[in-house]
Amino acid sequence: MRERLALLAAVALSSWARADVFSPGELSRAHQSLEGIRNCSQCHPAGGQLSQETCLECHTELKGRVAKGNGLHGRIPEEKRNCEECHKEHQGKGFDIVDWGKAGKTGFDHGRSGWPLKGKHASVQCETCHQPKRVLVPLIQELLAKHPDRVTFLGLRTKCEACHFDEHRGQLKADCDYCHREASWKPPSGFTHDETKYPLKGKHQKVECAKCHPTSSDPEPGVFPAPVSETFLKLNQLDFKQCSDCHKDPHDNSLGARCSSCHTVEGWKIIRNAAAERSFHEKTRYPLKGEHLEVACNACHGPFPGIPARFKGLPFSRCNDCHVDAHQGQLSPVNARGTPPDCAACHSVDGFLPAKFTQAQHEKTKYPLEGSHKAVACTACHAANPALKERISEAVQAEVKRKHRKPLFSMLTFDFKGSLQACDTCHKDPHQNQFDARAGGCAKCHGLESFHALRFDHQKDSSFHLEGKHAEVPCEKCHAPAKAGEPLVYTPLQSTCESCHADPHARQFGDARCETCHTLKDFKTLAFQHQPPFTTFVLEGKHRDLACVKCHPMVKVRGAKPVQRFTGAPAECEGCHKDFHQGAFKGFEPP
């Protein structure tokens, strides 16, 4: 007996000794699933050393990056890319297998990843950027979904909008570094007002941004990343054509709308008085006002190439005596004499823009504005048409160039080719020709008050009247698009039950119409009665108290989902009931 115990002890000791040789220590928590001698070969092929190929068989999120030379691992030279150099194992379950070097995690050179941290980014804590909800790469998102406890530094994007909320609320293009630099968000050192439509000059250069750009509030609760500020400046769609767009007129318009006739941007009290400088023109039949005060004398009087200067007898009764038609003939001729319309009806000498054409004037045109059209911006209908440039004749272009004037031409459309009474002259057909325009057109369903305020009445304007539950169904449930991105289907549309609803009875009733048993009030409110003409099996006695499923059980039909069996249900007693008499009355006929 003692010899057997000694032998067992020796075997046990030798096994422990071999285990100590083959397992140099406990694996880290990340690799706990590989613990045990039987799993050694998964990382150490043929009992040898680690190989990066073996590691990448599991760490597929790195495999593609390494192959392309991207990221930290992809930038390590292949001869130095030994995983165990930075990721030491068998040090225990709680050991951090990422070796950050002597400087530690906070001293890591982020430039090794391909994106060096500069400016304000250099002082940001690692966890601020490297958190699961900032991961945007699908492959890494899938990895974290499968292993939610896993820590990764992969999957981040380097675009500003990937980490930062758009503080301008979509007013500008997503090109933050056009204005901002990493050294500091404010002031936007890359921005210059000289590149905008309104370069700042004189005193305007010292005005605070908020003085011209009003502040709006938009807290955006619950969004990620969260905004730094609930308020933002309005940066676009500001009016700046005239001084009065920003400044109150202290003269109450008694001196005209053109402030620059007297004032300059160099200072409000610096009076230039262009009118006084050209006071001699006040004695002529055409006193200079507005923009005309800024025009060089030779722009009107010459001399021009081949033509001497002329100071008397110049026509000036109409704008087109000096100016070419900026609308390329779209607005002329309008009368029997073929005289173009008076420009002053829409424009003034204080500036070509903004035009002063009013809604009251629009009422006198061929298309008076009604309903929502009154709120539509002019350029939404009178859109720019680059083809109009081709209508500017070479002679007109030469005339403008000869007089050294700016080629000021409007490319806005005023001459519409289609009928102004037809919606499709301006609007695209959202229904893609499903309806005949001759049968009432858009106005049959839509009004000018709002596109979404429908005149259409399903009870009067269609052959399919909505009753019962159908009256509660949203339009798009029945009028769904054939494919994603396509318009809703209105016609042709079938009106049979099976055209919208799947057959829940798996064709047990063949081509029988659903309304034979069901009503529109509710699918479960049945018109069916367990008596002729619906069925020859009349429920009597205890049968009346049974639940339907007792006789009509759920069965599988051709591998589909279970359906309730109705056809082929037995009508004989033995089809549902066991014979408790064990055949004693078989063949017995009741008297």
XYZ file of C-alpha atoms in Angstrom:
591
model
C 0.000 0.000 0.000
C 2.815 2.423 0.905
C 4.549 1.683 -2.411
C 1.368 2.595 -4.363
C 0.972 5.905 -2.492
C 4.588 6.776 -3.114
C 4.182 6.030 -6.813
C 1.106 8.283 -7.066
C 2.906 11.112 -5.276
C 5.852 10.831 -7.644
C 3.557 10.995 -10.684
C 1.774 14.045 -9.274
C 5.027 15.860 -8.558
C 6.372 15.149 -12.034
C 3.123 16.541 -13.616
C 3.376 19.749 -11.613
C 6.981 20.095 -12.647
C 6.123 19.743 -16.351
C 3.272 22.250 -16.000
C 5.682 24.792 -14.523
C 8.037 24.309 -17.446
C 5.378 24.657 -20.169
C 3.399 27.505 -18.502
C 5.735 30.322 -17.438
C 2.929 32.249 -15.786
C -0.720 33.218 -15.782
C -2.047 35.044 -18.854
C -3.462 38.568 -18.747
C -7.221 39.106 -18.441
C -7.477 39.855 -22.175
C -6.163 36.380 -23.044
C -7.825 34.364 -20.276
C -9.706 32.258 -22.838
C -6.309 30.847 -23.943
C -5.276 29.758 -20.464
C -4.113 26.134 -20.114
C -1.369 23.923 -21.550
C -3.654 22.565 -24.286
C -3.976 26.094 -25.774
C -0.264 26.921 -25.970
C -0.002 25.994 -29.653
C -2.631 28.607 -30.588
C -0.048 31.343 -29.963
C 3.196 29.293 -30.054
C 3.008 27.210 -33.235
C 4.906 23.904 -32.906
C 5.967 24.953 -29.417
C 8.117 27.775 -30.816
C 8.199 31.516 -30.199
C 5.428 33.969 -30.974
C 4.983 35.156 -34.559
C 3.223 38.308 -35.689
C 1.282 36.229 -38.252
C -0.201 34.154 -35.434
C -1.179 37.259 -33.453
C -2.807 38.825 -36.495
C -4.922 35.714 -37.055
C -6.862 36.793 -33.938
C -6.318 40.541 -34.091
C -7.920 40.986 -37.500
C -8.607 44.662 -36.764
C -4.840 45.244 -37.145
C -4.151 42.904 -40.032
C -5.361 45.236 -42.778
C -3.690 48.289 -41.239
C -0.351 46.508 -40.956
C -0.573 45.356 -44.580
C -1.189 48.970 -45.725
C 1.427 50.490 -43.415
C -1.183 52.531 -41.536
C -1.292 53.448 -37.861
C 1.221 52.689 -35.134
C 1.641 48.994 -35.942
C 1.819 49.549 -39.683
C 4.638 52.087 -39.272
C 6.894 49.761 -37.267
C 9.548 48.253 -39.576
C 8.778 44.603 -40.259
C 12.069 43.387 -38.768
C 11.201 45.152 -35.486
C 7.507 44.243 -35.466
C 7.752 41.631 -32.700
C 4.527 41.712 -30.719
C 6.130 40.478 -27.495
C 8.437 43.512 -27.388
C 5.548 45.799 -26.401
C 2.940 43.266 -25.272
C 4.484 41.000 -22.634
C 2.415 38.042 -21.482
C 2.385 35.490 -18.628
C 2.777 38.279 -16.044
C -0.536 37.665 -14.309
C -4.215 38.382 -14.827
C -4.025 42.029 -13.716
C -0.895 42.924 -15.693
C -1.234 45.634 -18.388
C 0.177 43.975 -21.480
C 0.668 47.315 -23.264
C 4.199 48.551 -22.601
C 4.144 52.332 -23.121
C 7.894 52.684 -22.599
C 9.839 54.563 -19.936
C 7.771 57.767 -20.341
C 4.545 55.855 -19.677
C 1.188 56.285 -21.304
C 1.115 60.085 -20.917
C 4.549 60.363 -22.519
C 3.668 58.325 -25.604
C 4.734 59.955 -28.871
C 1.424 60.225 -30.712
C 3.264 61.033 -33.925
C 4.147 57.349 -34.187
C 0.457 56.664 -34.927
C 0.547 58.976 -37.932
C -1.288 61.859 -36.249
C 0.960 63.963 -34.028
C -0.748 65.969 -31.284
C -0.125 69.701 -31.588
C -1.321 72.844 -29.889
C -4.298 72.324 -27.598
C -4.488 68.660 -28.572
C -1.163 67.983 -26.851
C -2.635 68.599 -23.386
C -5.796 66.511 -23.839
C -6.090 63.318 -21.749
C -6.041 60.053 -23.743
C -9.486 58.999 -22.443
C -11.080 62.207 -23.761
C -10.607 61.069 -27.345
C -10.206 57.320 -26.982
C -13.658 56.304 -25.783
C -16.036 53.810 -27.409
C -18.675 56.357 -28.460
C -16.117 58.232 -30.563
C -15.265 55.089 -32.547
C -16.549 55.594 -36.113
C -14.772 52.848 -38.090
C -17.320 50.029 -38.736
C -14.782 47.209 -38.238
C -13.855 48.478 -34.768
C -17.502 49.146 -33.922
C -18.272 45.503 -34.662
C -15.310 44.438 -32.520
C -16.533 46.426 -29.512
C -20.068 45.136 -29.992
C -18.783 41.564 -29.657
C -16.355 42.418 -26.839
C -17.814 45.389 -24.909
C -15.144 45.148 -22.166
C -12.293 45.420 -24.627
C -10.092 48.535 -24.574
C -8.918 49.788 -27.959
C -7.176 52.865 -29.313
C -8.348 52.182 -32.864
C -11.346 53.369 -34.838
C -11.108 57.168 -34.437
C -11.269 59.642 -37.309
C -9.002 62.654 -37.505
C -11.528 65.044 -39.055
C -12.590 67.858 -36.723
C -16.283 66.981 -36.938
C -15.562 63.446 -35.689
C -14.719 64.792 -32.217
C -16.112 68.316 -32.133
C -19.639 69.664 -32.382
C -20.262 72.121 -35.219
C -20.434 75.348 -33.208
C -21.643 77.215 -36.307
C -24.718 74.943 -36.659
C -24.206 74.119 -40.330
C -23.739 77.700 -41.526
C -20.284 77.003 -42.975
C -18.655 74.149 -44.819
C -17.109 71.361 -42.721
C -13.579 72.708 -43.188
C -12.695 73.916 -39.688
C -8.963 74.377 -40.306
C -9.763 76.988 -42.974
C -10.296 79.440 -40.095
C -9.128 77.698 -36.924
C -5.770 76.317 -35.832
C -4.827 73.692 -33.249
C -2.941 76.259 -31.186
C -6.194 77.940 -30.133
C -9.837 77.892 -31.173
C -10.267 81.612 -30.535
C -9.513 83.863 -32.255
C -9.836 82.093 -35.636
C -6.329 82.930 -36.766
C -6.793 81.560 -40.283
C -9.863 83.658 -41.017
C -9.716 86.939 -42.876
C -12.732 89.077 -43.707
C -11.003 90.137 -46.929
C -11.993 86.819 -48.501
C -15.697 87.304 -47.766
C -18.290 89.220 -49.766
C -17.812 92.160 -47.401
C -14.138 93.033 -46.762
C -13.726 95.193 -43.676
C -12.219 98.617 -44.180
C -11.593 101.649 -41.992
C -13.433 101.702 -38.673
C -15.182 98.430 -39.499
C -11.921 96.580 -38.883
C -12.080 97.335 -35.149
C -15.746 96.408 -34.616
C -16.400 93.299 -32.521
C -17.850 90.367 -34.478
C -21.018 90.255 -32.359
C -21.829 93.852 -33.282
C -22.637 92.810 -36.850
C -23.286 89.109 -36.365
C -26.262 88.644 -33.993
C -26.190 85.920 -31.368
C -28.659 83.040 -31.462
C -29.331 80.367 -28.853
C -29.394 76.668 -29.658
C -28.604 74.392 -26.678
C -28.799 71.086 -28.624
C -29.453 68.939 -25.497
C -28.295 65.335 -25.450
C -26.177 65.401 -28.608
C -22.686 63.934 -28.812
C -20.239 65.488 -29.075
C -21.831 68.231 -26.995
C -21.528 71.884 -28.051
C -19.105 74.082 -26.149
C -21.579 76.950 -26.179
C -25.349 77.165 -26.374
C -25.045 80.397 -28.334
C -23.591 81.039 -31.785
C -23.140 83.934 -34.172
C -25.133 84.257 -37.367
C -22.449 84.280 -40.038
C -24.319 84.126 -43.331
C -27.451 85.534 -44.962
C -26.751 88.980 -43.545
C -27.795 92.111 -45.439
C -24.961 94.531 -46.128
C -25.833 96.166 -49.434
C -26.606 99.507 -47.796
C -25.375 101.228 -44.641
C -28.934 101.241 -43.319
C -28.863 97.438 -43.169
C -26.757 97.796 -40.018
C -26.929 101.484 -39.079
C -29.873 103.658 -38.170
C -30.218 106.681 -40.445
C -29.870 109.769 -38.194
C -31.223 111.910 -41.037
C -34.430 109.877 -41.287
C -33.868 109.359 -45.032
C -34.104 113.102 -45.682
C -30.753 113.006 -47.510
C -31.305 109.784 -49.427
C -30.310 106.212 -48.753
C -26.683 106.497 -49.880
C -24.702 107.436 -46.760
C -21.366 107.243 -48.611
C -22.309 110.416 -50.459
C -21.053 112.210 -47.358
C -19.558 109.615 -45.008
C -16.692 107.157 -45.307
C -15.717 103.982 -43.441
C -12.681 105.841 -42.138
C -14.879 107.623 -39.599
C -18.428 108.890 -39.206
C -17.249 112.455 -38.672
C -14.965 112.442 -41.696
C -17.226 114.115 -44.212
C -16.223 113.736 -47.828
C -19.321 115.369 -49.371
C -18.975 114.041 -52.880
C -21.942 116.236 -53.813
C -19.950 119.330 -52.877
C -16.942 118.044 -54.787
C -19.097 117.913 -57.904
C -21.380 120.806 -57.070
C -20.950 122.163 -60.577
C -23.061 119.220 -61.797
C -25.947 120.514 -59.683
C -26.297 123.362 -62.161
C -26.885 120.968 -65.044
C -30.135 119.302 -66.038
C -28.878 116.050 -64.495
C -27.709 116.505 -60.875
C -25.639 113.554 -59.679
C -27.092 111.436 -56.869
C -26.382 108.096 -55.240
C -24.018 105.784 -57.078
C -23.576 108.346 -59.836
C -21.498 110.455 -57.432
C -18.832 107.737 -57.499
C -18.695 107.376 -61.281
C -15.627 108.741 -63.067
C -16.421 111.657 -65.403
C -14.994 109.924 -68.473
C -17.312 106.915 -67.956
C -20.165 109.103 -69.226
C -18.467 111.902 -71.122
C -15.495 110.119 -72.648
C -13.260 110.375 -74.488
C -13.613 106.848 -75.803
C -11.496 105.178 -78.466
C -12.202 107.013 -81.700
C -14.785 109.312 -80.050
C -13.908 112.689 -78.491
C -15.220 113.808 -75.118
C -18.769 115.104 -75.139
C -20.337 117.313 -72.469
C -23.459 118.649 -74.135
C -26.458 116.973 -75.698
C -26.060 113.648 -73.841
C -29.397 111.807 -73.461
C -30.326 110.978 -69.866
C -34.115 110.679 -69.712
C -33.997 106.907 -69.349
C -31.503 104.553 -67.745
C -30.924 102.711 -71.014
C -29.624 105.950 -72.527
C -26.362 105.106 -70.747
C -26.731 101.564 -69.449
C -26.966 98.349 -71.422
C -29.832 95.971 -70.732
C -28.673 93.918 -67.744
C -31.488 91.410 -68.309
C -30.577 90.577 -71.912
C -33.952 91.510 -73.379
C -36.040 89.394 -71.025
C -38.117 92.397 -69.959
C -38.370 94.189 -73.340
C -40.106 95.213 -75.471
C -43.282 95.655 -73.503
C -45.153 98.297 -75.459
C -46.039 99.147 -79.036
C -42.972 101.350 -79.460
C -40.687 98.575 -78.286
C -39.356 100.730 -75.468
C -37.766 98.732 -72.648
C -39.368 99.116 -69.236
C -38.165 101.871 -66.955
C -35.353 100.510 -64.758
C -36.449 102.881 -61.999
C -39.496 100.692 -61.430
C -37.203 98.206 -59.670
C -33.873 99.979 -59.161
C -32.674 103.320 -57.853
C -29.573 105.449 -58.236
C -28.641 104.483 -54.667
C -27.649 101.038 -55.893
C -28.617 98.363 -58.384
C -29.181 95.993 -55.439
C -31.298 95.354 -53.570
C -34.115 95.680 -56.081
C -37.138 97.554 -54.736
C -39.735 95.575 -56.666
C -42.596 94.963 -54.243
C -45.373 92.417 -53.908
C -47.856 95.131 -54.803
C -46.028 95.538 -58.110
C -46.007 91.766 -58.580
C -49.803 91.817 -58.387
C -49.813 93.725 -61.683
C -47.711 91.130 -63.513
C -48.940 88.092 -65.430
C -48.522 86.042 -62.262
C -49.843 87.667 -59.058
C -48.431 85.985 -55.959
C -50.863 84.009 -53.836
C -50.642 81.827 -50.736
C -47.194 80.446 -49.902
C -45.731 82.036 -53.021
C -45.781 85.358 -51.173
C -43.168 84.043 -48.739
C -40.855 82.552 -51.363
C -37.523 84.302 -51.960
C -37.346 86.020 -55.363
C -34.363 83.925 -56.486
C -36.249 80.689 -55.769
C -38.402 81.381 -58.844
C -36.127 83.755 -60.696
C -33.140 81.436 -60.493
C -29.764 82.095 -62.095
C -29.452 80.740 -65.619
C -25.843 80.633 -66.901
C -27.166 80.220 -70.466
C -28.254 83.871 -70.404
C -24.600 84.835 -70.691
C -24.669 83.600 -74.267
C -27.332 86.219 -75.068
C -24.921 89.098 -74.376
C -23.828 90.132 -77.843
C -20.217 90.849 -78.730
C -21.226 94.418 -79.604
C -22.626 95.005 -76.097
C -19.545 93.495 -74.472
C -17.325 95.709 -76.627
C -19.371 98.795 -75.687
C -18.969 98.087 -71.957
C -15.252 97.473 -72.358
C -14.780 100.608 -74.483
C -16.299 102.791 -71.764
C -14.296 101.071 -69.023
C -17.420 100.027 -67.140
C -18.008 96.950 -65.004
C -19.825 94.171 -66.895
C -22.875 94.195 -64.644
C -25.366 91.675 -66.039
C -28.106 89.787 -64.257
C -28.326 86.056 -64.924
C -31.702 85.723 -63.185
C -34.579 84.259 -65.178
C -37.566 86.518 -65.876
C -38.709 85.214 -69.229
C -40.324 81.837 -68.487
C -40.786 79.514 -71.443
C -43.691 77.493 -70.041
C -47.150 78.576 -68.988
C -47.181 80.462 -65.720
C -50.441 78.714 -64.851
C -48.812 75.284 -65.050
C -47.057 74.184 -61.865
C -44.439 72.151 -63.748
C -43.066 75.347 -65.318
C -41.303 75.949 -61.987
C -41.758 72.752 -59.981
C -40.516 69.236 -60.607
C -43.166 66.534 -60.585
C -42.638 64.668 -57.275
C -44.998 61.937 -58.502
C -43.064 61.291 -61.734
C -45.996 61.456 -64.168
C -48.348 59.209 -62.211
C -51.143 61.729 -62.768
C -52.452 63.227 -65.985
C -51.702 66.951 -65.922
C -54.710 67.566 -68.147
C -57.081 66.127 -65.530
C -56.789 69.057 -63.138
C -53.025 68.999 -62.650
C -51.416 69.661 -59.271
C -54.254 71.974 -58.228
C -56.610 68.993 -58.068
C -54.907 67.893 -54.835
C -52.695 70.794 -53.768
C -53.434 74.422 -53.006
C -51.239 77.504 -53.029
C -51.559 77.866 -49.250
C -49.235 74.912 -48.658
C -48.062 71.895 -50.626
C -48.941 69.674 -47.651
C -52.433 71.114 -47.187
C -54.228 68.665 -49.463
C -57.551 69.218 -51.172
C -57.725 65.540 -52.034
C -60.671 63.679 -50.502
C -60.294 59.900 -50.606
C -64.059 59.452 -50.381
C -64.866 61.724 -53.321
C -61.756 61.762 -55.500
C -60.927 58.048 -55.606
C -62.700 54.782 -56.326
C -61.457 53.304 -53.022
C -63.320 54.783 -50.075
C -61.552 54.608 -46.723
C -63.702 52.895 -44.134
C -63.110 51.412 -40.697
C -59.452 50.804 -39.877
C -58.378 51.996 -43.329
C -59.330 55.541 -42.338
C -56.668 55.451 -39.594
C -53.775 54.175 -41.729
C -51.054 56.710 -42.753
C -50.991 57.350 -46.520
C -47.479 55.939 -47.003
C -48.539 52.545 -45.607
C -50.606 51.861 -48.727
C -48.814 54.217 -51.099
C -45.323 52.945 -50.373
C -42.481 53.512 -52.887
C -41.599 50.578 -55.128
C -37.938 51.028 -54.147
C -36.065 53.113 -51.596
C -35.591 56.658 -52.844
C -38.451 56.467 -55.341
C -41.717 58.439 -54.995
C -44.842 57.117 -53.318
C -47.003 55.030 -55.644
C -50.503 56.437 -56.130
C -51.493 55.015 -59.486
C -51.904 52.395 -60.743
C -52.695 50.752 -57.407
C -54.747 47.615 -56.866
C -57.538 47.714 -54.298
C -57.918 44.031 -53.446
C -57.084 42.849 -49.926
C -54.240 40.625 -51.081
C -52.561 43.516 -52.944
C -51.718 45.069 -49.551
C -52.140 42.283 -47.009
C -50.411 38.923 -46.754
C -52.735 35.908 -46.564
C -52.584 34.813 -42.888
C -54.390 31.585 -43.777
C -51.749 30.268 -46.208
C -54.203 30.004 -49.123
C -56.557 27.628 -47.252
C -59.525 29.458 -48.749
C -58.139 29.734 -52.264
C -59.462 32.783 -54.113
C -62.263 33.453 -51.654
C -62.573 37.164 -50.821
C -61.399 38.261 -47.379
C -64.550 40.315 -46.757
C -66.559 37.078 -46.749
C -65.419 36.596 -43.142
C -63.723 39.848 -42.115
C -64.946 43.418 -41.791
C -63.180 46.746 -42.240
C -63.993 47.716 -38.665
C -61.368 45.354 -37.288
C -59.604 42.254 -38.607
C -60.763 40.236 -35.603
C -64.365 41.446 -35.822
C -65.767 38.647 -37.998
C -68.749 38.573 -40.295
C -68.336 34.794 -40.264
C -70.977 32.720 -38.457
C -70.612 28.991 -37.692
C -73.742 28.143 -39.659
C -74.906 28.069 -43.282
C -74.068 29.571 -45.686
C -70.595 29.870 -44.126
C -70.325 26.229 -42.974
C -72.412 23.084 -42.681
C -71.089 22.395 -39.171
C -73.413 24.231 -36.784
C -72.135 24.724 -33.245
C -74.562 23.314 -30.714
C -74.470 22.515 -27.004
C -71.014 22.467 -25.492
C -69.453 23.147 -28.884
C -70.672 26.751 -28.652
C -68.505 27.374 -25.567
C -65.241 26.097 -27.050
C -62.414 28.413 -28.112
C -61.828 28.301 -31.882
C -58.268 26.998 -31.457
C -59.589 23.838 -29.775
C -60.959 22.595 -33.093
C -58.771 24.733 -35.363
C -55.223 24.201 -33.990
C -52.047 25.913 -35.156
C -50.180 23.844 -37.762
C -47.127 24.322 -39.953
C -47.743 24.618 -43.670
C -44.805 23.880 -45.980
C -42.236 24.961 -43.424
C -43.760 28.413 -43.039
C -44.846 30.022 -39.805
C -47.647 28.170 -37.988
C -51.149 29.070 -39.174
C -54.537 28.155 -37.829
C -56.108 25.222 -39.634
C -59.636 25.881 -40.943
C -60.161 23.822 -44.076
C -60.175 20.045 -43.762
C -61.143 20.094 -40.087
C -62.973 16.849 -39.185
C -66.746 17.004 -38.807
C -67.108 13.541 -37.211
C -66.913 13.036 -33.430
C -63.959 10.666 -33.656
C -62.031 13.281 -35.587
C -61.654 15.310 -32.385
C -62.670 12.999 -29.519
C -61.208 9.745 -28.244
C -63.537 6.720 -28.139
C -63.962 6.138 -24.417
C -66.082 3.058 -25.182
C -63.159 1.386 -26.908
C -65.205 0.458 -29.986
C -68.113 -1.124 -28.131
C -70.610 0.931 -30.095
C -68.832 0.762 -33.414
C -71.399 0.372 -36.151
C -74.212 1.236 -33.805
C -76.923 3.329 -35.365
C -79.059 5.447 -32.989
C -82.800 4.771 -33.176
